[in-house]
Coordinates of C-alpha atoms in Angstrom, one line a residue:
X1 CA 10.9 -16.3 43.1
X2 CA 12.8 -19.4 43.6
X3 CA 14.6 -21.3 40.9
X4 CA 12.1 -24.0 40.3
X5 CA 9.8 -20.9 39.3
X6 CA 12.4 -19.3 37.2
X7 CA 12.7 -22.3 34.9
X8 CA 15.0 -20.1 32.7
X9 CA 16.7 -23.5 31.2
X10 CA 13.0 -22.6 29.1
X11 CA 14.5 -19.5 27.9
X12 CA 17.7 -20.6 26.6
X13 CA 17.8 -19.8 22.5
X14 CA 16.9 -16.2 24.0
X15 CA 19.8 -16.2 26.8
X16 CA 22.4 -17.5 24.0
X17 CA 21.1 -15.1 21.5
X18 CA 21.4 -12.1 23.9
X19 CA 24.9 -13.7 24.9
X20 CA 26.5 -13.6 21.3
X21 CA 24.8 -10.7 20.3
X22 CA 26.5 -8.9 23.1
X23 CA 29.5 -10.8 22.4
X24 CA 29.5 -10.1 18.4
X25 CA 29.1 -6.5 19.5
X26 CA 32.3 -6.2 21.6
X27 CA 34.1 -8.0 19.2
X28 CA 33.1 -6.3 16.3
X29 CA 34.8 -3.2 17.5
X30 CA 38.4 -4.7 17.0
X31 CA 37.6 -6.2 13.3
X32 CA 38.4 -3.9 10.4
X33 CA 36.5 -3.6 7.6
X34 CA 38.8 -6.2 5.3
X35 CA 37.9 -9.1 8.0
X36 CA 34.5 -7.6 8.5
X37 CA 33.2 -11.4 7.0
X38 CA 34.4 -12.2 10.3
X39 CA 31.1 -11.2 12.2
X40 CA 28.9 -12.1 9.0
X41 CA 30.1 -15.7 9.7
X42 CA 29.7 -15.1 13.5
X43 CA 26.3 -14.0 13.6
X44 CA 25.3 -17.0 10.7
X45 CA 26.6 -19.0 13.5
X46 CA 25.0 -17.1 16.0
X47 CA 21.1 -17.8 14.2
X48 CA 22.3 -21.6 13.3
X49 CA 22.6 -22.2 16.7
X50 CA 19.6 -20.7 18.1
X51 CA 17.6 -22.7 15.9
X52 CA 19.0 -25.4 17.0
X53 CA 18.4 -24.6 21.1
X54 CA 14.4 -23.9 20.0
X55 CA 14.0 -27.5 17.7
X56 CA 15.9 -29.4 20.6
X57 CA 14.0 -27.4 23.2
X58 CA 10.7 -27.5 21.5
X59 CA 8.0 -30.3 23.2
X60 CA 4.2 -30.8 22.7
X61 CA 3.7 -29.1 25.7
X62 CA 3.4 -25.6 27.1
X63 CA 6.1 -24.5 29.7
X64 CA 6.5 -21.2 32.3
X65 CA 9.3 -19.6 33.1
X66 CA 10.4 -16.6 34.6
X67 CA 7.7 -17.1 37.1
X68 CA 4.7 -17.1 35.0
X69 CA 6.1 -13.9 33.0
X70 CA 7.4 -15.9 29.6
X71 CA 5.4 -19.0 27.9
X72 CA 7.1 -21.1 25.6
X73 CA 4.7 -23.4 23.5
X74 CA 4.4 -25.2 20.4
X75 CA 3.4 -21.7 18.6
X76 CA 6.0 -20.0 20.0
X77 CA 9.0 -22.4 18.8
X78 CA 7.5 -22.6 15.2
X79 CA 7.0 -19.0 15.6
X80 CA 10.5 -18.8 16.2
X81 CA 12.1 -21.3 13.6
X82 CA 10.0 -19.1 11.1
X83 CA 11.8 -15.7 12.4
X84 CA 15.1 -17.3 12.5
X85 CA 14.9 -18.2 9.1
X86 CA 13.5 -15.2 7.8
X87 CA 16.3 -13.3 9.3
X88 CA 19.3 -15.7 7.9
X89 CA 17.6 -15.0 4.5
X90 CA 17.9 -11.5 5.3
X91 CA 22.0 -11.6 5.9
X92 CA 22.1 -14.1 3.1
X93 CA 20.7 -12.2 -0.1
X94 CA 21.7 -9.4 1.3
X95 CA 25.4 -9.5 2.0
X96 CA 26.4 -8.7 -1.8
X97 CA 24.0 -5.6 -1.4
X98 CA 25.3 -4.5 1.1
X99 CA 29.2 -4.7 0.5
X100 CA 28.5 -3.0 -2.8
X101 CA 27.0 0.5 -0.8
X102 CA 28.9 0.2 2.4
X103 CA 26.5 -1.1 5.1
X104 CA 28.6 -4.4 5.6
X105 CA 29.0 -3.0 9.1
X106 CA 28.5 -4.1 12.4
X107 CA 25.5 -2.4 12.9
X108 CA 23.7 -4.3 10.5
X109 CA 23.9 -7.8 11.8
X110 CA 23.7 -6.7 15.9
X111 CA 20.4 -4.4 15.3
X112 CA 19.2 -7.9 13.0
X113 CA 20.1 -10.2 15.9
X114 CA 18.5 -7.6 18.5
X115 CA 15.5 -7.2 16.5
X116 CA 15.2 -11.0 16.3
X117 CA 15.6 -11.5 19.9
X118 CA 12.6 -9.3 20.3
X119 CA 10.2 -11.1 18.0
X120 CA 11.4 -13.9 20.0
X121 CA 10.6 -12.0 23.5
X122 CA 6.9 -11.5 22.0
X123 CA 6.6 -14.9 20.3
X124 CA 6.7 -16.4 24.3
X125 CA 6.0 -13.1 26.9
X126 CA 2.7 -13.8 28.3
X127 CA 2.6 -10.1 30.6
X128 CA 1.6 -7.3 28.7
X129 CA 4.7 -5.4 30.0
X130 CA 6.9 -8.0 28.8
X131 CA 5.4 -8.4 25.3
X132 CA 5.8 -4.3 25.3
X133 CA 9.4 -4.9 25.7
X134 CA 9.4 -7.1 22.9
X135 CA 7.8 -5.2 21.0
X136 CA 10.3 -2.1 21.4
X137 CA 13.7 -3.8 21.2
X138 CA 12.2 -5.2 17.8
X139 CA 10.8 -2.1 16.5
X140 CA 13.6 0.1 17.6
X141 CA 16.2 -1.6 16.0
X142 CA 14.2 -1.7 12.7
X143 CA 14.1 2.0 13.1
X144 CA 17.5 2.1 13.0
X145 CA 18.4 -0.3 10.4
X146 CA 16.0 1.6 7.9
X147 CA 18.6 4.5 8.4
X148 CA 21.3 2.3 7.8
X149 CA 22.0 4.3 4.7
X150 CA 23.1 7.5 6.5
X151 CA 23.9 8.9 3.1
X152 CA 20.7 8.2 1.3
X153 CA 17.4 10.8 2.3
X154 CA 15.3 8.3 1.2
X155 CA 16.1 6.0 4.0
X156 CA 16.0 9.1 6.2
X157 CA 12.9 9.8 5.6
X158 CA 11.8 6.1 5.4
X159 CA 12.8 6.1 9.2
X160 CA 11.9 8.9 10.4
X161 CA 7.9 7.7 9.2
X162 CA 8.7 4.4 10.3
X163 CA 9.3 5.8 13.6
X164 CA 6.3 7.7 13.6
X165 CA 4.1 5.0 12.8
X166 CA 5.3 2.8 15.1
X167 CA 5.4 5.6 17.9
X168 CA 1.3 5.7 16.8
X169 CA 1.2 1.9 17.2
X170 CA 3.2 1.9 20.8
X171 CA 1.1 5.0 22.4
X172 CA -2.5 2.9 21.2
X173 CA -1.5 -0.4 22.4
X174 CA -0.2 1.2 25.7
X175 CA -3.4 2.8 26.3
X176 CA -5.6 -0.1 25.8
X177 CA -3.7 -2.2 27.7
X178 CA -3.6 0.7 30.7
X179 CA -7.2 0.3 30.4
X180 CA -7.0 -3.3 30.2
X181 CA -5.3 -3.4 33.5
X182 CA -8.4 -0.9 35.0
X183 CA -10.9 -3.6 34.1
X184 CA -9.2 -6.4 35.0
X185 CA -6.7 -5.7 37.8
X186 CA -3.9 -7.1 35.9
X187 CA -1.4 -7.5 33.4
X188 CA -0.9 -11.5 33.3
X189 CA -2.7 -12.6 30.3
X190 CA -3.9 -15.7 31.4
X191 CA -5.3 -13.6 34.6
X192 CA -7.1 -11.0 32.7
X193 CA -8.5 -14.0 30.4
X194 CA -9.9 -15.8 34.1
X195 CA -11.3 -12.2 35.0
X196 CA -13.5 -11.8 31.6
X197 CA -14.8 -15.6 31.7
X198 CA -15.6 -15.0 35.7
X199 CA -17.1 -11.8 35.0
X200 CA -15.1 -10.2 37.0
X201 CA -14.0 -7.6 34.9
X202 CA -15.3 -3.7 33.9
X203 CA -17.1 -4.6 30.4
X204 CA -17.4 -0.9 29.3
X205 CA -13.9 -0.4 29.9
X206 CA -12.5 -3.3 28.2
X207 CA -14.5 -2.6 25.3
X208 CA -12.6 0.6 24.9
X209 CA -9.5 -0.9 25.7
X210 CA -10.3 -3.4 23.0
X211 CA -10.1 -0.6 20.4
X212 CA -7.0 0.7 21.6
X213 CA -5.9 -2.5 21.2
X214 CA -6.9 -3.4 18.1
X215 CA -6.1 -0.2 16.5
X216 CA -2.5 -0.5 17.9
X217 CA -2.6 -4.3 16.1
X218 CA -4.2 -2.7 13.1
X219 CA -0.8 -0.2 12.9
X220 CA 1.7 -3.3 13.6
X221 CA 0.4 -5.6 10.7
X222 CA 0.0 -2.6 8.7
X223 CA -3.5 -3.1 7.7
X224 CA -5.9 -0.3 6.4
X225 CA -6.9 2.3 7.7
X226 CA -3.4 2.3 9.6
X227 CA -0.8 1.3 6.5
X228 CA -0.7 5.2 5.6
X229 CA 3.5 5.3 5.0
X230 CA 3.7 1.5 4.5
X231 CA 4.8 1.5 1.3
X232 CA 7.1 4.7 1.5
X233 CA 9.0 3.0 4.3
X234 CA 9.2 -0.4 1.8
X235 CA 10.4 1.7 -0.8
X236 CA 12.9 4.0 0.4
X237 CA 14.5 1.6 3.1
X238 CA 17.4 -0.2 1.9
X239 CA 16.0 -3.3 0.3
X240 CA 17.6 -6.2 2.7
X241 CA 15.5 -3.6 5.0
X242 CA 12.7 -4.2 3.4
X243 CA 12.8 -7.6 3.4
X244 CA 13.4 -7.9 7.2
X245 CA 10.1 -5.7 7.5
X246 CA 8.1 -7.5 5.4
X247 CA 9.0 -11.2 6.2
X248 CA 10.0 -12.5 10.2
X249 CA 7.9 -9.7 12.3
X250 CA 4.9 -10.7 10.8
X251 CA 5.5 -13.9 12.3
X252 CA 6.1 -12.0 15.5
X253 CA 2.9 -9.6 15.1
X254 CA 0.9 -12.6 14.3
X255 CA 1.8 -14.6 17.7
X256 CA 1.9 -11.5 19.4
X257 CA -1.7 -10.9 18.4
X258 CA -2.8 -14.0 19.2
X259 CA -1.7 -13.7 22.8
X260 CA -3.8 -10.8 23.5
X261 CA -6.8 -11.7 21.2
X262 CA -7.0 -15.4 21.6
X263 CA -5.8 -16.1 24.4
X264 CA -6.2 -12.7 27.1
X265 CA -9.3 -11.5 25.3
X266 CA -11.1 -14.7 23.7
X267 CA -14.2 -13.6 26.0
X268 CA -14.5 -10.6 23.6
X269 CA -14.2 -12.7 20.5
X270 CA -17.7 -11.0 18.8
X271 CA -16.2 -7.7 20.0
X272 CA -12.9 -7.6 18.4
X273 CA -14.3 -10.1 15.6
X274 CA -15.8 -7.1 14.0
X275 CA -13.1 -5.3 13.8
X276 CA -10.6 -7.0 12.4
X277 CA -13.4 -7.8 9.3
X278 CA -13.4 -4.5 8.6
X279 CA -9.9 -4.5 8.5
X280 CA -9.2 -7.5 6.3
X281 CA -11.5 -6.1 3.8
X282 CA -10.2 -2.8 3.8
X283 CA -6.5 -4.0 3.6
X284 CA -7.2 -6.7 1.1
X285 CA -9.5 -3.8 -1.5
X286 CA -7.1 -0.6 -1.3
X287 CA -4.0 -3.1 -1.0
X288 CA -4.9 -5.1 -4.3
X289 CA -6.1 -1.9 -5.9
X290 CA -3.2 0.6 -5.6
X291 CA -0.8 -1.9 -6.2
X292 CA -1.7 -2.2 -9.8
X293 CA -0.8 1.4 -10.8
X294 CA 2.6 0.8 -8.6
X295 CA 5.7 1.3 -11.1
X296 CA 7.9 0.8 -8.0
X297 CA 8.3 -2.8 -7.6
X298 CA 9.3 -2.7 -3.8
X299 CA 6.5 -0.1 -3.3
X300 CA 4.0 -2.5 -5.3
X301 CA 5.2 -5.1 -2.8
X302 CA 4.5 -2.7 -0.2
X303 CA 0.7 -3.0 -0.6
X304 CA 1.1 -6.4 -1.6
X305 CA 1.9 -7.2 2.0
X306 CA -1.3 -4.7 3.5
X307 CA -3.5 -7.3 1.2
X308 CA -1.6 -10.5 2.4
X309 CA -2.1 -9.3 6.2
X310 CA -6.1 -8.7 5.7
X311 CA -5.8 -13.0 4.7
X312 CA -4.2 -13.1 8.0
X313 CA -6.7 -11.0 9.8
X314 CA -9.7 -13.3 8.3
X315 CA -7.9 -16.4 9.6
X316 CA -7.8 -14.6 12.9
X317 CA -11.2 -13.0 13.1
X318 CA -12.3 -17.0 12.6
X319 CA -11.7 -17.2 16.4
X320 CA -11.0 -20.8 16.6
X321 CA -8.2 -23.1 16.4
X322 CA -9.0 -24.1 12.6
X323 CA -8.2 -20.0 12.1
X324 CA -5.8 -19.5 14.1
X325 CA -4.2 -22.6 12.0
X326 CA -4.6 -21.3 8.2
X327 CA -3.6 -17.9 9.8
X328 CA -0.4 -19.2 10.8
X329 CA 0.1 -21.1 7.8
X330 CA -0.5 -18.0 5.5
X331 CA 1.8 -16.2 7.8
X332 CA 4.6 -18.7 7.3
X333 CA 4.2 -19.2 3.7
X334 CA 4.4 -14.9 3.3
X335 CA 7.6 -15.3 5.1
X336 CA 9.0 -17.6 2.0
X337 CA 7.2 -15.8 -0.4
X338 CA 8.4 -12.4 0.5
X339 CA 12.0 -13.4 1.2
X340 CA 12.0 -15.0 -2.0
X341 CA 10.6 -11.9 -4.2
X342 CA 13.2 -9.2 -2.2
X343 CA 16.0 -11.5 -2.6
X344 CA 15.8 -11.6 -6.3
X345 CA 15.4 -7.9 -6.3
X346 CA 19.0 -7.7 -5.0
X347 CA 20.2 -10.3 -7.4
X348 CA 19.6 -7.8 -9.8
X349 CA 21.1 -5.0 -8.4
X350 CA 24.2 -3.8 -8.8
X351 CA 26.6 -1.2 -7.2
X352 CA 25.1 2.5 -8.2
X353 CA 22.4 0.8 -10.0
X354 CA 18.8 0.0 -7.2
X355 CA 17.0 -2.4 -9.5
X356 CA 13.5 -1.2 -8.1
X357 CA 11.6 -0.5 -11.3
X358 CA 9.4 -3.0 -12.3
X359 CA 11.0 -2.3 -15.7
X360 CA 14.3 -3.2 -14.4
X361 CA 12.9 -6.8 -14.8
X362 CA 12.5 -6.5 -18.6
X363 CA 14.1 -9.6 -20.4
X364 CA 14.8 -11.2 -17.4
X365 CA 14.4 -14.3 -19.0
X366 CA 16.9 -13.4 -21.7
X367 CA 19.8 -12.8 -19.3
X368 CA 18.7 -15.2 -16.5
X369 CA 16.6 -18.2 -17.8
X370 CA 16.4 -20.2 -14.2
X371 CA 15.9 -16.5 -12.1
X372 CA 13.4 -15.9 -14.4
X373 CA 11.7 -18.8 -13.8
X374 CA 12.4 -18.7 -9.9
X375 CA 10.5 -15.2 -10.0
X376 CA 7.3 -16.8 -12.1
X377 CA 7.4 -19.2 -9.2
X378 CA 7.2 -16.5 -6.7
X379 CA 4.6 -14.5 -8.4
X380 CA 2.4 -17.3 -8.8
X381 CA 2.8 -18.3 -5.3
X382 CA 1.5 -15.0 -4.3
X383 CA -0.8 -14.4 -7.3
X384 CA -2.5 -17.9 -5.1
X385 CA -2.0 -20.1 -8.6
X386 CA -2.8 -23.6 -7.7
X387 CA 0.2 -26.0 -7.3
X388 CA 2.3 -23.1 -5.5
X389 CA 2.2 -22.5 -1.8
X390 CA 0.4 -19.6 -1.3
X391 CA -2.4 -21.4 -3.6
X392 CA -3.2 -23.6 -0.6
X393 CA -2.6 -20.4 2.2
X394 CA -5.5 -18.9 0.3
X395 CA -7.1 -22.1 0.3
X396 CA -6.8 -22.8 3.8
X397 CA -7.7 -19.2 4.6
X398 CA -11.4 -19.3 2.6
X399 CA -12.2 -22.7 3.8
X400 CA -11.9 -21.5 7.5
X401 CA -13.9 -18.7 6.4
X402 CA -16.8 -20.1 4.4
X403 CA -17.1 -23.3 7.3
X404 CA -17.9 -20.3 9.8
X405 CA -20.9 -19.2 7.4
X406 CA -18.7 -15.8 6.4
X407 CA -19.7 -16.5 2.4
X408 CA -19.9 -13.4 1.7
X409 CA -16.4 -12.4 3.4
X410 CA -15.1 -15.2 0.8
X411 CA -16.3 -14.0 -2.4
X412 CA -15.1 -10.7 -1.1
X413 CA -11.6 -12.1 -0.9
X414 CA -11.7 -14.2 -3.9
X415 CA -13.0 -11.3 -5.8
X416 CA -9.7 -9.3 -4.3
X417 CA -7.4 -12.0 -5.3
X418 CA -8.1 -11.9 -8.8
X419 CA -7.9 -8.4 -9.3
X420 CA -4.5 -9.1 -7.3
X421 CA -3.6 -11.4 -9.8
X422 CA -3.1 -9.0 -12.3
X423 CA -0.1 -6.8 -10.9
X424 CA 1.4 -10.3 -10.3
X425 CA 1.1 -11.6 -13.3
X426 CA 2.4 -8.1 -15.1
X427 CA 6.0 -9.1 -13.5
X428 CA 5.6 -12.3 -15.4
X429 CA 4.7 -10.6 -18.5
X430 CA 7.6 -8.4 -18.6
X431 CA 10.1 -10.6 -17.6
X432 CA 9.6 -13.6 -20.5
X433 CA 7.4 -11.0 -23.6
X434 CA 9.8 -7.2 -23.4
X435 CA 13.1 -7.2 -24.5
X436 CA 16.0 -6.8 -21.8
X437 CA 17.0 -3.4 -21.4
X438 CA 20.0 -4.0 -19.2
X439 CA 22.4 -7.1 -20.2
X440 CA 24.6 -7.1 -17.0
X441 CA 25.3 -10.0 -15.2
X442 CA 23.3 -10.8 -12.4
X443 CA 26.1 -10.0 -9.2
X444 CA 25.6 -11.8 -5.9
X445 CA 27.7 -14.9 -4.1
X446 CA 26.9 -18.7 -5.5
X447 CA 25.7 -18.8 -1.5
X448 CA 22.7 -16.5 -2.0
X449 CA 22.0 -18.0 -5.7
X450 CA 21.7 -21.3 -3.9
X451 CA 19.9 -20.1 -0.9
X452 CA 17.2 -18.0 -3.3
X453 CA 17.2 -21.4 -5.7
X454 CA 15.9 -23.5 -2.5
X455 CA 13.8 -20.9 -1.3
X456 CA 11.8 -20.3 -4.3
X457 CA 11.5 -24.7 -5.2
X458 CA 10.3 -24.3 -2.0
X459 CA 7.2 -22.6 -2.8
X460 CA 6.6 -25.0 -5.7
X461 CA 7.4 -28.3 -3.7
X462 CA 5.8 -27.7 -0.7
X463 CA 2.9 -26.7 -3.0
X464 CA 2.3 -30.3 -3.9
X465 CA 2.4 -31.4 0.0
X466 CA 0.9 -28.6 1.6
X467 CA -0.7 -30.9 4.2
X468 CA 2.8 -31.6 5.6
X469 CA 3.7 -28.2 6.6
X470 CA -0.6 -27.4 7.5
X471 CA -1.0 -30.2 9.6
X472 CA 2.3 -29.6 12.0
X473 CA 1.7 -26.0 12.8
X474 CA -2.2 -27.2 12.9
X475 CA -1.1 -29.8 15.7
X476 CA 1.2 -26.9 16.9
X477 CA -1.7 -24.5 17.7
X478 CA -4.0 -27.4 19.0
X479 CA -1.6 -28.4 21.4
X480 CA -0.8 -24.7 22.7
X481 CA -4.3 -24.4 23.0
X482 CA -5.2 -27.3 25.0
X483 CA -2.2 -27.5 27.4
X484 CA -2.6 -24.1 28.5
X485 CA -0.6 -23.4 32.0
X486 CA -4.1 -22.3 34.2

């Protein structure tokens, strides 16, 4: 390996990120608790930065580095931007949360940043043993932060099946890809992808190691039949937690899929097409359907998220770029949406009071006129109501969908949606026609309010100009596509 190979210069949000995560680390053992905004501030700092090393760094072109090991393309740095700012949203609503139950600690903003630095790790790795080392330091250090709450055997146990089901995830990927390597003699994806177009490699055995695989996927994006303690681990982990699940590793998980499906295995395309169909409906029937008897509202979001990822899997099952596209943009606009609807549950909790009831939201509109509103914004968005983002996610979604001839598979997921509908529209309901229950004040730093207040006019402004935001990751995934590096 010589340095022009290396090309780590490519790498560089990653190497600063590792850098000042170590550095927070060591430093955070001298801070006491009463300067403990200290590291809060560093590690903002910290994910400002890196955002800024990807945008500067980010070109129309894809680039190598760490000979041949780690790919950095136009996906990968919107990818990226995406995570970035799902995890600042993370520290941001959740810093009054957390003060008020004792998990401002250090732990929680280096296992964030380590978590983010493996999403980022998987965004670009293009070795299946590097994008299994991505894939670890992310999901162990989501195991950990689900047990943040040491005292809490909610979060406990919210861990310990977290753990589990990502152990089930790890051990099915592993062996697919072991298999993988069998047919194909190797573990560079771009290899492997020459060896299936040449016809080079074992078909029977890559067909199995394409179940492995896609069973292992099925686990990470939480889709059905593998979302079995999804929603326990939404509902019991402690809800800044939750909202780090559900929002920047999909974005991970969805890159991170399209690496080994699009781009390693696109010459199995009708293979692992069928799969992920039966998937996507699965996920987007029992996800729709037990979310309406959910009282839970985090746990109601819980399979709201199994029904958003079978929209994702449809996009992805497309196999083309024009998939791959609305796929990314629904993934995107979930990250908003879902950061929005977690952060608003902690504006309206409280120290010794978890507002996680959906009938903690009675009257919101009583006590909070504009949250109120900024809720009904993020319902609709994710109810699909037209004018609101995740109206145009659909949108983009079914027309990919019905251009490939898959009619059927659309009325299937419009049918879905509306029954969907209702539990979103229930929220609304409650909030602006019951009486408030609980008249406290709504507790959480202007910071947050004005953070949540952007992030939720988001969904509505970016709703009248979806084409801004679909047309660059569109040009994002056509340029990854056709400057690939073999």
């Amino acid at each position: 390996m010589t340095w022009t190979s290396l090309n780590a210069w490519v790498a560089a949000p990653e190497i600063f990120l590792l850098c000042a995560t170590c550095a927070i680390l060591l430093l955070d053992l001298f801070i006491s608790d009463a300067k403990r905004h200290l590291t809060y501030v560093m590690t903002l700092a910290t994910l400002a930065i890196t955002f800024a090393l990807v945008l500067m760094g980010h070109e129309p072109h894809s680039r190598l580095a760490f000979n041949g090991l780690y790919l950095v393309d136009p996906i990968a740095d919107f990818a990226k931007l995406a995570m970035i700012v799902g995890v600042a949203l993370v520290l941001i609503y959740g810093r009054s949360y957390a003060m008020a139950r004792g998990l401002f600690r250090g732990e929680l903003f280096t296992l964030t940043l380590f978590s983010l630095l493996g999403m980022m790790v998987m965004a670009s790795s293009v070795n299946f043993l590097a994008l299994y080392v991505g894939l670890e330091l992310m999901s162990l250090s989501v195991y950990a932060l689900v047990a943040l709450n040491r005292e809490s055997f909610a979060s406990t146990e919210a861990a310990m099946k977290y753990f589990v089901l990502g152990a089930l995830a790890s051990g099915m990927l592993l062996y697919g890809v072991s298999m993988l390597y069998g047919s194909t003699g190797s573990l560079d994806i771009f290899a492997v992808s020459h060896a299936i177009q040449a016809g080079q490699a074992n078909n029977l055995l890559a067909v199995f190691a394409i179940v492995f695989i896609v069973t292992g996927l099925g686990f990470k994006f939480g889709a059905v039949p593998f979302h079995m303690w999804v929603p326990d681990v939404y509902q019991g982990a402690p809800t800044p937690i939750t909202q780090l699940i559900a929002s920047a590793p999909k974005a991970a998980v969805f890159v991170f899929t399209l690496r080994i499906l699009a781009q390693a295995l696109e010459g199995f395309a009708p293979d692992w097409r069928g799969m992920l169909m039966v998937l996507a409906v699965l996920s987007m029937g029992l996800g729709n359907i037990t979310a309406i008897s959910q009282t839970n509202i985090k746990r109601m979001l819980g399979y709201s998220t199994i029904s958003h990822m079978g929209f994702v899997l449809l996009g992805l099952l497309v196999a083309s770029p024009a998939g791959y596209s609305a796929s990314f943009f629904y993934v995107v606009s979930y990250v908003l949406m879902s950061a929005a609807a977690f952060g608003i549950i902690m504006l309206l909790s409280r120290q010794g009071f978890e507002a996680d009831q959906i009938e903690d939201l009675k009257g919101l509109n009583q006590r909070s006129p504009w949250f109120a509103a900024m809720m009904l914004f993020t319902m609709f968005s994710m109810a699909g109501i037209p004018i609101f983002l995740g109206f145009f996610a659909k949108l983009a979604i079914l027309n990919v969908v019905v251009t490939m001839g898959l009619v059927p598979l659309a009325v299937i997921a419009v049918v879905f949606s509306l029954i969907g509908a209702f539990y979103y529209l229930r929220i609304v309901k409650v909030m602006y026609f019951d009486d408030a229950v609980d008249q406290s004040p709504l507790v959480a730093g202007n910071d947050a309010k004005l953070v949540l207040s952007i992030n939720c006019l988001l969904l509505l402004v970016l709703g009248f100009m979806p084409d801004r935001l679909m047309n660059l990751l569109s040009d994002a995934v056509s340029q990854s596509f056709t400057s690939l590096p073999y």
